[in-house]
XYZ file of C-alpha atoms in Angstrom:
139
model
C 146.058 167.491 253.092
C 148.866 169.415 254.679
C 152.426 168.305 254.068
C 153.485 169.550 257.524
C 152.927 168.162 261.014
C 153.499 169.908 264.285
C 154.082 169.019 267.915
C 153.878 171.170 271.016
C 155.851 170.190 274.082
C 154.799 171.560 277.476
C 157.273 171.378 280.363
C 155.164 169.637 282.950
C 153.340 167.196 280.666
C 155.096 163.862 280.073
C 153.805 163.432 276.520
C 154.391 165.769 273.562
C 151.163 166.717 271.786
C 151.167 165.902 268.058
C 148.313 167.900 266.696
C 146.188 167.676 263.540
C 147.949 169.146 260.488
C 146.703 172.544 259.604
C 146.914 174.860 256.596
C 150.362 176.236 255.772
C 149.429 179.824 256.575
C 148.245 178.882 260.091
C 151.683 177.886 261.384
C 152.570 181.526 262.018
C 149.320 181.851 264.019
C 150.177 178.674 265.941
C 153.634 180.063 266.884
C 152.071 183.323 268.054
C 149.381 181.483 270.025
C 151.804 179.295 272.034
C 151.856 180.856 275.504
C 155.676 181.006 275.506
C 156.113 183.151 278.616
C 153.485 181.244 280.581
C 155.167 177.910 279.757
C 158.609 179.434 280.626
C 157.161 180.471 284.001
C 155.947 176.874 284.496
C 159.515 175.703 284.047
C 160.820 178.210 286.586
C 158.118 177.363 289.145
C 158.671 173.612 288.637
C 162.443 174.056 289.158
C 161.804 176.032 292.344
C 159.414 173.393 293.704
C 161.578 170.485 292.642
C 158.847 169.141 290.254
C 159.754 167.075 287.254
C 160.261 168.900 283.955
C 159.764 166.776 280.892
C 160.461 169.267 278.099
C 161.518 172.808 277.393
C 158.522 174.658 276.041
C 158.774 174.013 272.307
C 157.074 173.824 268.953
C 158.292 171.453 266.236
C 157.125 171.671 262.640
C 158.187 169.078 260.088
C 157.709 168.591 256.359
C 156.422 165.044 256.210
C 157.709 164.502 252.670
C 161.323 165.637 252.886
C 161.718 165.182 256.659
C 163.190 168.659 257.163
C 161.945 170.449 260.263
C 162.474 173.163 262.826
C 162.096 172.910 266.528
C 161.829 176.141 268.480
C 162.307 176.294 272.282
C 162.265 179.096 274.779
C 164.730 179.319 277.711
C 165.660 181.804 280.357
C 163.618 183.978 282.683
C 160.411 185.910 281.996
C 162.378 189.178 281.806
C 165.402 187.731 279.966
C 164.642 184.928 277.550
C 165.813 183.684 274.225
C 164.770 181.082 271.655
C 166.744 178.080 270.590
C 166.156 177.019 266.999
C 167.052 173.550 265.877
C 167.101 172.508 262.229
C 166.445 168.795 261.645
C 167.091 167.069 258.354
C 168.395 163.847 256.871
C 172.087 164.006 256.215
C 174.601 161.557 254.792
C 177.763 161.355 256.861
C 180.914 160.026 255.162
C 183.655 158.371 257.124
C 186.898 156.438 256.587
C 188.180 158.929 253.977
C 184.811 159.053 252.261
C 184.772 155.370 251.377
C 181.768 154.682 253.530
C 178.646 156.641 254.235
C 175.660 156.411 256.539
C 172.326 158.196 256.468
C 171.374 159.980 259.653
C 167.598 160.534 259.286
C 167.413 162.926 262.226
C 170.477 165.130 261.985
C 170.135 168.208 264.167
C 171.975 171.522 264.384
C 170.906 174.423 266.513
C 171.500 178.010 267.419
C 171.004 179.724 270.706
C 170.327 183.420 271.411
C 167.615 183.633 268.753
C 164.721 186.096 268.712
C 161.030 185.795 267.924
C 161.829 187.277 264.494
C 164.420 184.522 263.902
C 161.894 181.864 264.867
C 159.277 183.223 262.458
C 161.964 183.403 259.748
C 162.888 179.756 260.357
C 159.233 178.723 260.087
C 158.816 180.729 256.854
C 161.966 179.116 255.393
C 160.648 175.681 256.204
C 157.220 176.343 254.792
C 158.717 177.865 251.646
C 161.161 174.931 251.342
C 164.027 177.400 251.490
C 166.564 174.784 252.548
C 169.515 177.018 251.673
C 168.423 179.607 254.268
C 167.843 176.914 256.858
C 171.323 175.433 256.182
C 173.004 178.846 256.171
C 171.397 180.324 259.257
C 170.658 177.227 261.441
C 172.776 174.490 259.855
């Protein structure tokens, strides 16, 4: 059984699609098979027509055991686009001079202006459980 789950969000579909977990090595294939530019074009067409847009085109992969994950979205125009990479993880936040703390199970940080190479690097770091790289580059 895979320890990762993944979700694909399409812009004009109201529900995100959580798909059957696959082998670790196949997540790179999945990223490359997402029709990123076609989905980005759907966003641009929907905006022009005034149609409802539910999501940015995105792929989310999460380790189901430690709850660390990456979410990769594409934005821009067909000729000038970039990826956003969000790093999700549980994080303890301290407050009142460190006397109190609270666990935020879905703490997100993100970076804009990312490339396809950056996205593949983030996926690799997640699959390899390289949390230090995820924190350093996207945290």
